[in-house]
mmCIF file of N, CA and C in Angstrom:
data_model
loop_
_atom_site.group_PDB
_atom_site.id
_atom_site.type_symbol
_atom_site.label_atom_id
_atom_site.label_comp_id
_atom_site.label_asym_id
_atom_site.label_seq_id
_atom_site.Cartn_x
_atom_site.Cartn_y
_atom_site.Cartn_z
ATOM 1 N N UNK A 343 21.803 -36.640 48.916
ATOM 2 C CA UNK A 343 22.563 -36.050 50.002
ATOM 3 C C UNK A 343 23.772 -35.277 49.460
ATOM 4 N N UNK A 344 24.450 -35.851 48.457
ATOM 5 C CA UNK A 344 25.608 -35.175 47.880
ATOM 6 C C UNK A 344 25.189 -33.874 47.199
ATOM 7 N N UNK A 345 24.009 -33.896 46.566
ATOM 8 C CA UNK A 345 23.520 -32.686 45.912
ATOM 9 C C UNK A 345 23.263 -31.592 46.942
ATOM 10 N N UNK A 346 22.680 -31.968 48.072
ATOM 11 C CA UNK A 346 22.399 -30.989 49.124
ATOM 12 C C UNK A 346 23.697 -30.404 49.645
ATOM 13 N N UNK A 347 24.696 -31.253 49.883
ATOM 14 C CA UNK A 347 25.987 -30.780 50.371
ATOM 15 C C UNK A 347 26.624 -29.832 49.362
ATOM 16 N N UNK A 348 26.537 -30.180 48.078
ATOM 17 C CA UNK A 348 27.101 -29.324 47.042
ATOM 18 C C UNK A 348 26.393 -27.980 47.008
ATOM 19 N N UNK A 349 25.071 -28.003 47.071
ATOM 20 C CA UNK A 349 24.292 -26.760 47.032
ATOM 21 C C UNK A 349 24.625 -25.888 48.234
ATOM 22 N N UNK A 350 24.727 -26.507 49.414
ATOM 23 C CA UNK A 350 25.073 -25.739 50.613
ATOM 24 C C UNK A 350 26.475 -25.146 50.508
ATOM 25 N N UNK A 351 27.419 -25.937 50.033
ATOM 26 C CA UNK A 351 28.789 -25.438 49.883
ATOM 27 C C UNK A 351 28.826 -24.297 48.875
ATOM 28 N N UNK A 352 28.084 -24.437 47.785
ATOM 29 C CA UNK A 352 28.026 -23.391 46.768
ATOM 30 C C UNK A 352 27.407 -22.114 47.340
ATOM 31 N N UNK A 353 26.352 -22.265 48.140
ATOM 32 C CA UNK A 353 25.707 -21.106 48.758
ATOM 33 C C UNK A 353 26.662 -20.391 49.703
ATOM 34 N N UNK A 354 27.456 -21.160 50.439
ATOM 35 C CA UNK A 354 28.440 -20.560 51.344
ATOM 36 C C UNK A 354 29.462 -19.762 50.537
ATOM 37 N N UNK A 355 29.924 -20.324 49.418
ATOM 38 C CA UNK A 355 30.900 -19.622 48.594
ATOM 39 C C UNK A 355 30.313 -18.332 48.023
ATOM 40 N N UNK A 356 29.062 -18.389 47.592
ATOM 41 C CA UNK A 356 28.431 -17.193 47.050
ATOM 42 C C UNK A 356 28.253 -16.123 48.118
ATOM 43 N N UNK A 357 27.838 -16.547 49.307
ATOM 44 C CA UNK A 357 27.655 -15.557 50.369
ATOM 45 C C UNK A 357 28.998 -15.003 50.819
ATOM 46 N N UNK A 358 30.034 -15.811 50.783
ATOM 47 C CA UNK A 358 31.370 -15.322 51.147
ATOM 48 C C UNK A 358 31.831 -14.259 50.168
ATOM 49 N N UNK A 359 31.458 -14.416 48.910
ATOM 50 C CA UNK A 359 31.839 -13.439 47.896
ATOM 51 C C UNK A 359 31.265 -12.056 48.216
ATOM 52 N N UNK A 360 30.090 -12.031 48.824
ATOM 53 C CA UNK A 360 29.465 -10.761 49.177
ATOM 54 C C UNK A 360 30.214 -10.067 50.308
ATOM 55 N N UNK A 361 30.985 -10.823 51.065
ATOM 56 C CA UNK A 361 31.709 -10.274 52.199
ATOM 57 C C UNK A 361 33.209 -10.259 51.958
ATOM 58 N N UNK A 362 33.618 -10.189 50.714
ATOM 59 C CA UNK A 362 35.045 -10.165 50.391
ATOM 60 C C UNK A 362 35.713 -9.038 51.159
ATOM 61 N N UNK A 363 36.884 -9.333 51.662
ATOM 62 C CA UNK A 363 37.576 -8.369 52.506
ATOM 63 C C UNK A 363 38.689 -7.681 51.743
ATOM 64 N N UNK A 364 39.058 -6.516 52.222
ATOM 65 C CA UNK A 364 40.154 -5.775 51.635
ATOM 66 C C UNK A 364 41.308 -5.786 52.619
ATOM 67 N N UNK A 365 42.416 -6.361 52.207
ATOM 68 C CA UNK A 365 43.598 -6.434 53.054
ATOM 69 C C UNK A 365 44.518 -5.263 52.756
ATOM 70 N N UNK A 366 45.184 -4.760 53.790
ATOM 71 C CA UNK A 366 46.183 -3.712 53.546
ATOM 72 C C UNK A 366 47.446 -4.380 52.996
ATOM 73 N N UNK A 367 48.455 -3.598 52.675
ATOM 74 C CA UNK A 367 49.650 -4.138 52.024
ATOM 75 C C UNK A 367 50.390 -5.135 52.928
ATOM 76 N N UNK A 368 50.435 -4.882 54.215
ATOM 77 C CA UNK A 368 51.107 -5.784 55.146
ATOM 78 C C UNK A 368 50.345 -7.114 55.263
ATOM 79 N N UNK A 369 49.032 -7.032 55.338
ATOM 80 C CA UNK A 369 48.209 -8.240 55.404
ATOM 81 C C UNK A 369 48.297 -9.046 54.110
ATOM 82 N N UNK A 370 48.311 -8.341 52.984
ATOM 83 C CA UNK A 370 48.442 -9.010 51.688
ATOM 84 C C UNK A 370 49.797 -9.691 51.578
ATOM 85 N N UNK A 371 50.848 -9.025 52.042
ATOM 86 C CA UNK A 371 52.184 -9.625 52.011
ATOM 87 C C UNK A 371 52.233 -10.873 52.889
ATOM 88 N N UNK A 372 51.582 -10.823 54.048
ATOM 89 C CA UNK A 372 51.517 -11.997 54.922
ATOM 90 C C UNK A 372 50.781 -13.131 54.223
ATOM 91 N N UNK A 373 49.621 -12.825 53.647
ATOM 92 C CA UNK A 373 48.858 -13.858 52.944
ATOM 93 C C UNK A 373 49.675 -14.469 51.809
ATOM 94 N N UNK A 374 50.363 -13.633 51.042
ATOM 95 C CA UNK A 374 51.169 -14.133 49.933
ATOM 96 C C UNK A 374 52.327 -14.996 50.433
ATOM 97 N N UNK A 375 52.914 -14.607 51.553
ATOM 98 C CA UNK A 375 53.996 -15.385 52.158
ATOM 99 C C UNK A 375 53.471 -16.745 52.620
ATOM 100 N N UNK A 376 52.294 -16.759 53.245
ATOM 101 C CA UNK A 376 51.688 -18.024 53.691
ATOM 102 C C UNK A 376 51.308 -18.894 52.496
ATOM 103 N N UNK A 377 50.816 -18.276 51.439
ATOM 104 C CA UNK A 377 50.492 -19.012 50.210
ATOM 105 C C UNK A 377 51.745 -19.704 49.669
ATOM 106 N N UNK A 378 52.842 -18.976 49.587
ATOM 107 C CA UNK A 378 54.100 -19.540 49.083
ATOM 108 C C UNK A 378 54.583 -20.679 49.974
ATOM 109 N N UNK A 379 54.450 -20.494 51.274
ATOM 110 C CA UNK A 379 54.857 -21.541 52.223
ATOM 111 C C UNK A 379 54.054 -22.818 51.996
ATOM 112 N N UNK A 380 52.737 -22.688 51.924
ATOM 113 C CA UNK A 380 51.873 -23.858 51.737
ATOM 114 C C UNK A 380 52.194 -24.531 50.408
ATOM 115 N N UNK A 381 52.423 -23.754 49.381
ATOM 116 C CA UNK A 381 52.776 -24.300 48.066
ATOM 117 C C UNK A 381 54.118 -25.033 48.122
ATOM 118 N N UNK A 382 55.103 -24.434 48.787
ATOM 119 C CA UNK A 382 56.425 -25.059 48.908
ATOM 120 C C UNK A 382 56.399 -26.333 49.750
ATOM 121 N N UNK A 383 55.387 -26.456 50.602
ATOM 122 C CA UNK A 383 55.239 -27.657 51.419
ATOM 123 C C UNK A 383 54.581 -28.795 50.639
ATOM 124 N N UNK A 384 54.225 -28.546 49.386
ATOM 125 C CA UNK A 384 53.686 -29.598 48.537
ATOM 126 C C UNK A 384 52.181 -29.599 48.386
ATOM 127 N N UNK A 385 51.509 -28.642 48.976
ATOM 128 C CA UNK A 385 50.067 -28.525 48.796
ATOM 129 C C UNK A 385 49.813 -27.742 47.513
ATOM 130 N N UNK A 386 48.596 -27.739 47.056
ATOM 131 C CA UNK A 386 48.235 -26.993 45.856
ATOM 132 C C UNK A 386 47.217 -25.925 46.221
ATOM 133 N N UNK A 387 47.687 -24.841 46.834
ATOM 134 C CA UNK A 387 46.752 -23.820 47.311
ATOM 135 C C UNK A 387 46.185 -22.972 46.178
ATOM 136 N N UNK A 388 45.048 -22.391 46.467
ATOM 137 C CA UNK A 388 44.442 -21.390 45.594
ATOM 138 C C UNK A 388 43.975 -20.241 46.490
ATOM 139 N N UNK A 389 43.753 -19.096 45.886
ATOM 140 C CA UNK A 389 43.152 -17.971 46.598
ATOM 141 C C UNK A 389 41.682 -17.967 46.196
ATOM 142 N N UNK A 390 40.786 -18.100 47.172
ATOM 143 C CA UNK A 390 39.362 -18.159 46.835
ATOM 144 C C UNK A 390 38.791 -16.769 46.615
ATOM 145 N N UNK A 391 37.500 -16.707 46.349
ATOM 146 C CA UNK A 391 36.855 -15.454 45.946
ATOM 147 C C UNK A 391 36.895 -14.364 47.015
ATOM 148 N N UNK A 392 37.011 -14.742 48.283
ATOM 149 C CA UNK A 392 37.087 -13.708 49.312
ATOM 150 C C UNK A 392 38.499 -13.516 49.857
ATOM 151 N N UNK A 393 39.486 -14.042 49.128
ATOM 152 C CA UNK A 393 40.880 -13.758 49.452
ATOM 153 C C UNK A 393 41.545 -14.710 50.416
ATOM 154 N N UNK A 394 40.884 -15.809 50.755
ATOM 155 C CA UNK A 394 41.479 -16.791 51.660
ATOM 156 C C UNK A 394 42.271 -17.833 50.876
ATOM 157 N N UNK A 395 43.245 -18.439 51.539
ATOM 158 C CA UNK A 395 44.037 -19.504 50.932
ATOM 159 C C UNK A 395 43.295 -20.814 51.181
ATOM 160 N N UNK A 396 43.036 -21.541 50.117
ATOM 161 C CA UNK A 396 42.325 -22.816 50.203
ATOM 162 C C UNK A 396 43.262 -23.918 49.735
ATOM 163 N N UNK A 397 43.317 -25.036 50.490
ATOM 164 C CA UNK A 397 44.127 -26.176 50.088
ATOM 165 C C UNK A 397 43.530 -27.450 50.672
ATOM 166 N N UNK A 398 43.912 -28.574 50.107
ATOM 167 C CA UNK A 398 43.431 -29.869 50.587
ATOM 168 C C UNK A 398 44.476 -30.523 51.478
ATOM 169 N N UNK A 399 43.987 -31.144 52.541
ATOM 170 C CA UNK A 399 44.815 -31.949 53.440
ATOM 171 C C UNK A 399 43.969 -33.136 53.856
ATOM 172 N N UNK A 400 44.466 -34.331 53.635
ATOM 173 C CA UNK A 400 43.743 -35.565 53.933
ATOM 174 C C UNK A 400 42.344 -35.564 53.314
ATOM 175 N N UNK A 401 42.256 -35.040 52.088
ATOM 176 C CA UNK A 401 41.008 -35.068 51.342
ATOM 177 C C UNK A 401 39.990 -34.011 51.731
ATOM 178 N N UNK A 402 40.336 -33.117 52.650
ATOM 179 C CA UNK A 402 39.392 -32.095 53.100
ATOM 180 C C UNK A 402 39.931 -30.703 52.778
ATOM 181 N N UNK A 403 39.020 -29.777 52.551
ATOM 182 C CA UNK A 403 39.398 -28.403 52.221
ATOM 183 C C UNK A 403 39.666 -27.598 53.484
ATOM 184 N N UNK A 404 40.864 -27.059 53.567
ATOM 185 C CA UNK A 404 41.266 -26.187 54.671
ATOM 186 C C UNK A 404 41.420 -24.774 54.132
ATOM 187 N N UNK A 405 41.280 -23.813 55.029
ATOM 188 C CA UNK A 405 41.383 -22.411 54.657
ATOM 189 C C UNK A 405 42.313 -21.681 55.619
ATOM 190 N N UNK A 406 43.158 -20.833 55.069
ATOM 191 C CA UNK A 406 43.961 -19.918 55.875
ATOM 192 C C UNK A 406 43.384 -18.537 55.621
ATOM 193 N N UNK A 407 42.947 -17.888 56.694
ATOM 194 C CA UNK A 407 42.303 -16.586 56.583
ATOM 195 C C UNK A 407 43.138 -15.547 57.322
ATOM 196 N N UNK A 408 43.454 -14.472 56.636
ATOM 197 C CA UNK A 408 44.108 -13.320 57.247
ATOM 198 C C UNK A 408 43.017 -12.276 57.453
ATOM 199 N N UNK A 409 42.802 -11.890 58.698
ATOM 200 C CA UNK A 409 41.753 -10.922 59.014
ATOM 201 C C UNK A 409 42.124 -9.534 58.520
ATOM 202 N N UNK A 410 41.151 -8.861 57.956
ATOM 203 C CA UNK A 410 41.370 -7.475 57.530
ATOM 204 C C UNK A 410 41.182 -6.512 58.700
ATOM 205 N N UNK A 411 40.709 -7.019 59.829
ATOM 206 C CA UNK A 411 40.395 -6.170 60.977
ATOM 207 C C UNK A 411 41.602 -5.862 61.860
ATOM 208 N N UNK A 412 42.633 -6.689 61.800
ATOM 209 C CA UNK A 412 43.781 -6.532 62.687
ATOM 210 C C UNK A 412 45.040 -6.291 61.881
ATOM 211 N N UNK A 413 45.691 -5.144 62.144
ATOM 212 C CA UNK A 413 46.872 -4.775 61.368
ATOM 213 C C UNK A 413 48.185 -5.015 62.108
ATOM 214 N N UNK A 414 48.198 -4.874 63.421
ATOM 215 C CA UNK A 414 49.443 -5.050 64.157
ATOM 216 C C UNK A 414 49.144 -5.387 65.612
ATOM 217 N N UNK A 415 49.269 -6.629 65.999
ATOM 218 C CA UNK A 415 49.624 -7.765 65.172
ATOM 219 C C UNK A 415 48.446 -8.191 64.289
ATOM 220 N N UNK A 416 48.746 -9.013 63.313
ATOM 221 C CA UNK A 416 47.722 -9.508 62.399
ATOM 222 C C UNK A 416 47.129 -10.795 62.955
ATOM 223 N N UNK A 417 45.919 -11.105 62.537
ATOM 224 C CA UNK A 417 45.189 -12.267 63.035
ATOM 225 C C UNK A 417 45.018 -13.264 61.899
ATOM 226 N N UNK A 418 45.477 -14.491 62.112
ATOM 227 C CA UNK A 418 45.426 -15.538 61.089
ATOM 228 C C UNK A 418 44.728 -16.761 61.656
ATOM 229 N N UNK A 419 43.864 -17.378 60.855
ATOM 230 C CA UNK A 419 43.166 -18.596 61.248
ATOM 231 C C UNK A 419 43.399 -19.686 60.213
ATOM 232 N N UNK A 420 43.522 -20.905 60.703
ATOM 233 C CA UNK A 420 43.542 -22.098 59.867
ATOM 234 C C UNK A 420 42.264 -22.847 60.206
ATOM 235 N N UNK A 421 41.413 -23.097 59.216
ATOM 236 C CA UNK A 421 40.085 -23.640 59.488
ATOM 237 C C UNK A 421 39.705 -24.766 58.544
ATOM 238 N N UNK A 422 38.894 -25.661 59.091
ATOM 239 C CA UNK A 422 38.212 -26.700 58.328
ATOM 240 C C UNK A 422 36.739 -26.332 58.405
ATOM 241 N N UNK A 423 36.101 -26.111 57.253
ATOM 242 C CA UNK A 423 34.748 -25.559 57.209
ATOM 243 C C UNK A 423 33.776 -26.583 56.626
ATOM 244 N N UNK A 424 32.611 -26.694 57.278
ATOM 245 C CA UNK A 424 31.551 -27.591 56.820
ATOM 246 C C UNK A 424 30.227 -26.834 56.742
ATOM 247 N N UNK A 425 29.408 -27.126 55.737
ATOM 248 C CA UNK A 425 28.042 -26.593 55.753
ATOM 249 C C UNK A 425 27.208 -27.424 56.733
ATOM 250 N N UNK A 426 26.178 -26.841 57.301
ATOM 251 C CA UNK A 426 25.261 -27.613 58.149
ATOM 252 C C UNK A 426 24.557 -28.650 57.285
ATOM 253 N N UNK A 427 24.160 -29.752 57.910
ATOM 254 C CA UNK A 427 23.394 -30.784 57.211
ATOM 255 C C UNK A 427 22.400 -31.392 58.192
ATOM 256 N N UNK A 428 21.811 -32.522 57.828
ATOM 257 C CA UNK A 428 20.810 -33.157 58.694
ATOM 258 C C UNK A 428 21.418 -33.639 60.009
ATOM 259 N N UNK A 429 22.670 -34.065 59.988
ATOM 260 C CA UNK A 429 23.323 -34.564 61.193
ATOM 261 C C UNK A 429 23.858 -33.425 62.046
ATOM 262 N N UNK A 430 24.519 -32.474 61.410
ATOM 263 C CA UNK A 430 25.135 -31.364 62.133
ATOM 264 C C UNK A 430 24.377 -30.078 61.845
ATOM 265 N N UNK A 431 23.390 -29.797 62.674
ATOM 266 C CA UNK A 431 22.621 -28.561 62.552
ATOM 267 C C UNK A 431 23.199 -27.531 63.523
ATOM 268 N N UNK A 432 22.876 -26.286 63.299
ATOM 269 C CA UNK A 432 23.363 -25.238 64.186
ATOM 270 C C UNK A 432 22.834 -25.449 65.606
ATOM 271 N N UNK A 433 21.575 -25.834 65.718
ATOM 272 C CA UNK A 433 20.983 -26.055 67.042
ATOM 273 C C UNK A 433 21.686 -27.206 67.774
ATOM 274 N N UNK A 434 21.955 -28.265 67.047
ATOM 275 C CA UNK A 434 22.608 -29.418 67.679
ATOM 276 C C UNK A 434 24.039 -29.089 68.081
ATOM 277 N N UNK A 435 24.757 -28.387 67.218
ATOM 278 C CA UNK A 435 26.155 -28.064 67.511
ATOM 279 C C UNK A 435 26.301 -27.031 68.620
ATOM 280 N N UNK A 436 25.274 -26.229 68.846
ATOM 281 C CA UNK A 436 25.368 -25.241 69.921
ATOM 282 C C UNK A 436 25.211 -25.886 71.296
ATOM 283 N N UNK A 437 24.907 -27.166 71.306
ATOM 284 C CA UNK A 437 24.859 -27.921 72.555
ATOM 285 C C UNK A 437 26.241 -27.891 73.207
ATOM 286 N N UNK A 438 26.274 -27.671 74.488
ATOM 287 C CA UNK A 438 27.541 -27.507 75.206
ATOM 288 C C UNK A 438 28.486 -28.697 75.023
ATOM 289 N N UNK A 439 27.970 -29.917 74.930
ATOM 290 C CA UNK A 439 28.851 -31.090 74.832
ATOM 291 C C UNK A 439 29.679 -31.067 73.552
ATOM 292 N N UNK A 440 29.105 -30.605 72.440
ATOM 293 C CA UNK A 440 29.876 -30.489 71.198
ATOM 294 C C UNK A 440 30.947 -29.408 71.327
ATOM 295 N N UNK A 441 30.536 -28.267 71.846
ATOM 296 C CA UNK A 441 31.479 -27.162 71.988
ATOM 297 C C UNK A 441 32.639 -27.534 72.901
ATOM 298 N N UNK A 442 32.333 -28.160 74.022
ATOM 299 C CA UNK A 442 33.408 -28.500 74.960
ATOM 300 C C UNK A 442 34.284 -29.618 74.406
ATOM 301 N N UNK A 443 33.726 -30.519 73.619
ATOM 302 C CA UNK A 443 34.513 -31.606 73.034
ATOM 303 C C UNK A 443 35.620 -31.037 72.137
ATOM 304 N N UNK A 444 35.258 -30.124 71.255
ATOM 305 C CA UNK A 444 36.245 -29.522 70.366
ATOM 306 C C UNK A 444 37.185 -28.620 71.161
ATOM 307 N N UNK A 445 36.632 -27.889 72.115
ATOM 308 C CA UNK A 445 37.451 -26.962 72.886
ATOM 309 C C UNK A 445 38.416 -27.668 73.835
ATOM 310 N N UNK A 446 38.289 -28.986 74.004
ATOM 311 C CA UNK A 446 39.273 -29.747 74.776
ATOM 312 C C UNK A 446 40.640 -29.708 74.093
ATOM 313 N N UNK A 447 40.628 -29.516 72.784
ATOM 314 C CA UNK A 447 41.878 -29.403 72.045
ATOM 315 C C UNK A 447 42.376 -27.979 72.212
ATOM 316 N N UNK A 448 43.497 -27.846 72.839
ATOM 317 C CA UNK A 448 44.025 -26.507 73.092
ATOM 318 C C UNK A 448 44.288 -25.797 71.768
ATOM 319 N N UNK A 449 43.967 -24.528 71.733
ATOM 320 C CA UNK A 449 44.163 -23.659 70.576
ATOM 321 C C UNK A 449 43.134 -23.912 69.477
ATOM 322 N N UNK A 450 42.203 -24.800 69.695
ATOM 323 C CA UNK A 450 41.220 -25.162 68.682
ATOM 324 C C UNK A 450 39.830 -24.791 69.190
ATOM 325 N N UNK A 451 38.996 -24.303 68.275
ATOM 326 C CA UNK A 451 37.642 -23.950 68.680
ATOM 327 C C UNK A 451 36.644 -24.288 67.579
ATOM 328 N N UNK A 452 35.415 -24.479 68.003
ATOM 329 C CA UNK A 452 34.303 -24.706 67.095
ATOM 330 C C UNK A 452 33.565 -23.378 66.959
ATOM 331 N N UNK A 453 33.428 -22.903 65.730
ATOM 332 C CA UNK A 453 32.771 -21.623 65.464
ATOM 333 C C UNK A 453 31.511 -21.895 64.656
ATOM 334 N N UNK A 454 30.377 -21.430 65.171
ATOM 335 C CA UNK A 454 29.098 -21.613 64.500
ATOM 336 C C UNK A 454 28.720 -20.322 63.797
ATOM 337 N N UNK A 455 28.578 -20.378 62.488
ATOM 338 C CA UNK A 455 28.158 -19.243 61.678
ATOM 339 C C UNK A 455 26.733 -19.478 61.198
ATOM 340 N N UNK A 456 26.181 -18.553 60.462
ATOM 341 C CA UNK A 456 24.798 -18.698 60.009
ATOM 342 C C UNK A 456 24.597 -19.898 59.090
ATOM 343 N N UNK A 457 25.506 -20.101 58.124
ATOM 344 C CA UNK A 457 25.313 -21.141 57.111
ATOM 345 C C UNK A 457 26.309 -22.291 57.196
ATOM 346 N N UNK A 458 27.283 -22.183 58.060
ATOM 347 C CA UNK A 458 28.320 -23.203 58.156
ATOM 348 C C UNK A 458 28.966 -23.166 59.533
ATOM 349 N N UNK A 459 29.729 -24.222 59.833
ATOM 350 C CA UNK A 459 30.508 -24.230 61.066
ATOM 351 C C UNK A 459 31.949 -24.547 60.713
ATOM 352 N N UNK A 460 32.848 -24.182 61.613
ATOM 353 C CA UNK A 460 34.256 -24.418 61.343
ATOM 354 C C UNK A 460 34.981 -24.865 62.600
ATOM 355 N N UNK A 461 35.976 -25.697 62.376
ATOM 356 C CA UNK A 461 36.922 -26.072 63.415
ATOM 357 C C UNK A 461 38.177 -25.287 63.073
ATOM 358 N N UNK A 462 38.638 -24.473 64.017
ATOM 359 C CA UNK A 462 39.633 -23.473 63.673
ATOM 360 C C UNK A 462 40.701 -23.316 64.758
ATOM 361 N N UNK A 463 41.912 -23.012 64.307
ATOM 362 C CA UNK A 463 43.013 -22.595 65.176
ATOM 363 C C UNK A 463 43.433 -21.204 64.701
ATOM 364 N N UNK A 464 43.650 -20.297 65.647
ATOM 365 C CA UNK A 464 43.968 -18.915 65.291
ATOM 366 C C UNK A 464 45.101 -18.384 66.152
ATOM 367 N N UNK A 465 45.773 -17.361 65.608
ATOM 368 C CA UNK A 465 46.821 -16.712 66.372
ATOM 369 C C UNK A 465 47.065 -15.308 65.850
ATOM 370 N N UNK A 466 47.600 -14.480 66.740
ATOM 371 C CA UNK A 466 48.060 -13.149 66.361
ATOM 372 C C UNK A 466 49.545 -13.244 66.061
ATOM 373 N N UNK A 467 49.990 -12.536 65.021
ATOM 374 C CA UNK A 467 51.410 -12.572 64.677
ATOM 375 C C UNK A 467 51.821 -11.329 63.911
ATOM 376 N N UNK A 468 53.109 -11.102 63.872
ATOM 377 C CA UNK A 468 53.665 -9.955 63.141
ATOM 378 C C UNK A 468 54.203 -10.358 61.766
ATOM 379 N N UNK A 469 54.604 -11.638 61.642
ATOM 380 C CA UNK A 469 55.095 -12.137 60.351
ATOM 381 C C UNK A 469 54.768 -13.617 60.240
ATOM 382 N N UNK A 470 55.069 -14.192 59.111
ATOM 383 C CA UNK A 470 54.662 -15.564 58.820
ATOM 384 C C UNK A 470 55.445 -16.620 59.590
ATOM 385 N N UNK A 471 56.569 -16.285 60.169
ATOM 386 C CA UNK A 471 57.423 -17.306 60.795
ATOM 387 C C UNK A 471 56.708 -18.046 61.931
ATOM 388 N N UNK A 472 55.929 -17.346 62.739
ATOM 389 C CA UNK A 472 55.215 -18.015 63.838
ATOM 390 C C UNK A 472 54.225 -19.043 63.290
ATOM 391 N N UNK A 473 53.513 -18.671 62.241
ATOM 392 C CA UNK A 473 52.548 -19.578 61.623
ATOM 393 C C UNK A 473 53.265 -20.791 61.025
ATOM 394 N N UNK A 474 54.355 -20.539 60.316
ATOM 395 C CA UNK A 474 55.106 -21.626 59.680
ATOM 396 C C UNK A 474 55.615 -22.625 60.710
ATOM 397 N N UNK A 475 56.027 -22.124 61.866
ATOM 398 C CA UNK A 475 56.575 -22.997 62.904
ATOM 399 C C UNK A 475 55.544 -23.950 63.487
ATOM 400 N N UNK A 476 54.274 -23.557 63.491
ATOM 401 C CA UNK A 476 53.262 -24.420 64.102
ATOM 402 C C UNK A 476 52.202 -24.906 63.110
ATOM 403 N N UNK A 477 52.421 -24.679 61.839
ATOM 404 C CA UNK A 477 51.453 -25.063 60.815
ATOM 405 C C UNK A 477 51.043 -26.535 60.912
ATOM 406 N N UNK A 478 52.001 -27.434 60.967
ATOM 407 C CA UNK A 478 51.669 -28.860 60.995
ATOM 408 C C UNK A 478 51.022 -29.261 62.307
ATOM 409 N N UNK A 479 51.375 -28.607 63.389
ATOM 410 C CA UNK A 479 50.725 -28.882 64.673
ATOM 411 C C UNK A 479 49.263 -28.447 64.617
ATOM 412 N N UNK A 480 48.990 -27.293 64.016
ATOM 413 C CA UNK A 480 47.610 -26.833 63.884
ATOM 414 C C UNK A 480 46.806 -27.789 62.992
ATOM 415 N N UNK A 481 47.399 -28.238 61.896
ATOM 416 C CA UNK A 481 46.712 -29.215 61.040
ATOM 417 C C UNK A 481 46.392 -30.487 61.823
ATOM 418 N N UNK A 482 47.345 -30.947 62.609
ATOM 419 C CA UNK A 482 47.160 -32.155 63.420
ATOM 420 C C UNK A 482 46.031 -31.965 64.432
ATOM 421 N N UNK A 483 46.017 -30.833 65.110
ATOM 422 C CA UNK A 483 44.987 -30.554 66.116
ATOM 423 C C UNK A 483 43.604 -30.511 65.473
ATOM 424 N N UNK A 484 43.481 -29.802 64.360
ATOM 425 C CA UNK A 484 42.183 -29.704 63.685
ATOM 426 C C UNK A 484 41.737 -31.081 63.185
ATOM 427 N N UNK A 485 42.639 -31.846 62.592
ATOM 428 C CA UNK A 485 42.304 -33.180 62.092
ATOM 429 C C UNK A 485 41.862 -34.093 63.236
ATOM 430 N N UNK A 486 42.532 -34.028 64.382
ATOM 431 C CA UNK A 486 42.142 -34.848 65.532
ATOM 432 C C UNK A 486 40.774 -34.423 66.060
ATOM 433 N N UNK A 487 40.560 -33.124 66.171
ATOM 434 C CA UNK A 487 39.257 -32.636 66.642
ATOM 435 C C UNK A 487 38.154 -33.049 65.682
ATOM 436 N N UNK A 488 38.419 -32.950 64.394
ATOM 437 C CA UNK A 488 37.441 -33.342 63.378
ATOM 438 C C UNK A 488 37.121 -34.832 63.480
ATOM 439 N N UNK A 489 38.137 -35.639 63.675
ATOM 440 C CA UNK A 489 37.942 -37.084 63.789
ATOM 441 C C UNK A 489 37.105 -37.422 65.022
ATOM 442 N N UNK A 490 37.404 -36.813 66.146
ATOM 443 C CA UNK A 490 36.645 -37.060 67.378
ATOM 444 C C UNK A 490 35.242 -36.495 67.304
ATOM 445 N N UNK A 491 35.100 -35.427 66.554
ATOM 446 C CA UNK A 491 33.846 -34.734 66.433
ATOM 447 C C UNK A 491 32.836 -35.641 65.760
#
């Protein structure tokens, strides 16, 4: 089972590399500011192959993604990402009860992608201060949704 999870996670990383995004200077500055913030908060972030900030919280990998599609305001997501497995398949998760369970958490949503799913909080902003102000609340919401999930 661990091998399957590793292979799926590796496949997700490889496919993400094919979709690496190009950020403009303002988006890059925002990402760098968020990276510094997360680092100063005591986490050990890295920038992954597609330009997202990756860090661990409570033993799980979280990602901060700055969208290349939105320049003003910019769109930022904090996500916990899982590959599908025998228990959590795309078909099973698309069931309304799973979606509504996660969506009961305000500002939090369950996103189903082709190879993985994510529990995510997102917001539009002009600078990093809005994100910094609610960072721990977003982590708390995602962790609670994940636990209930």
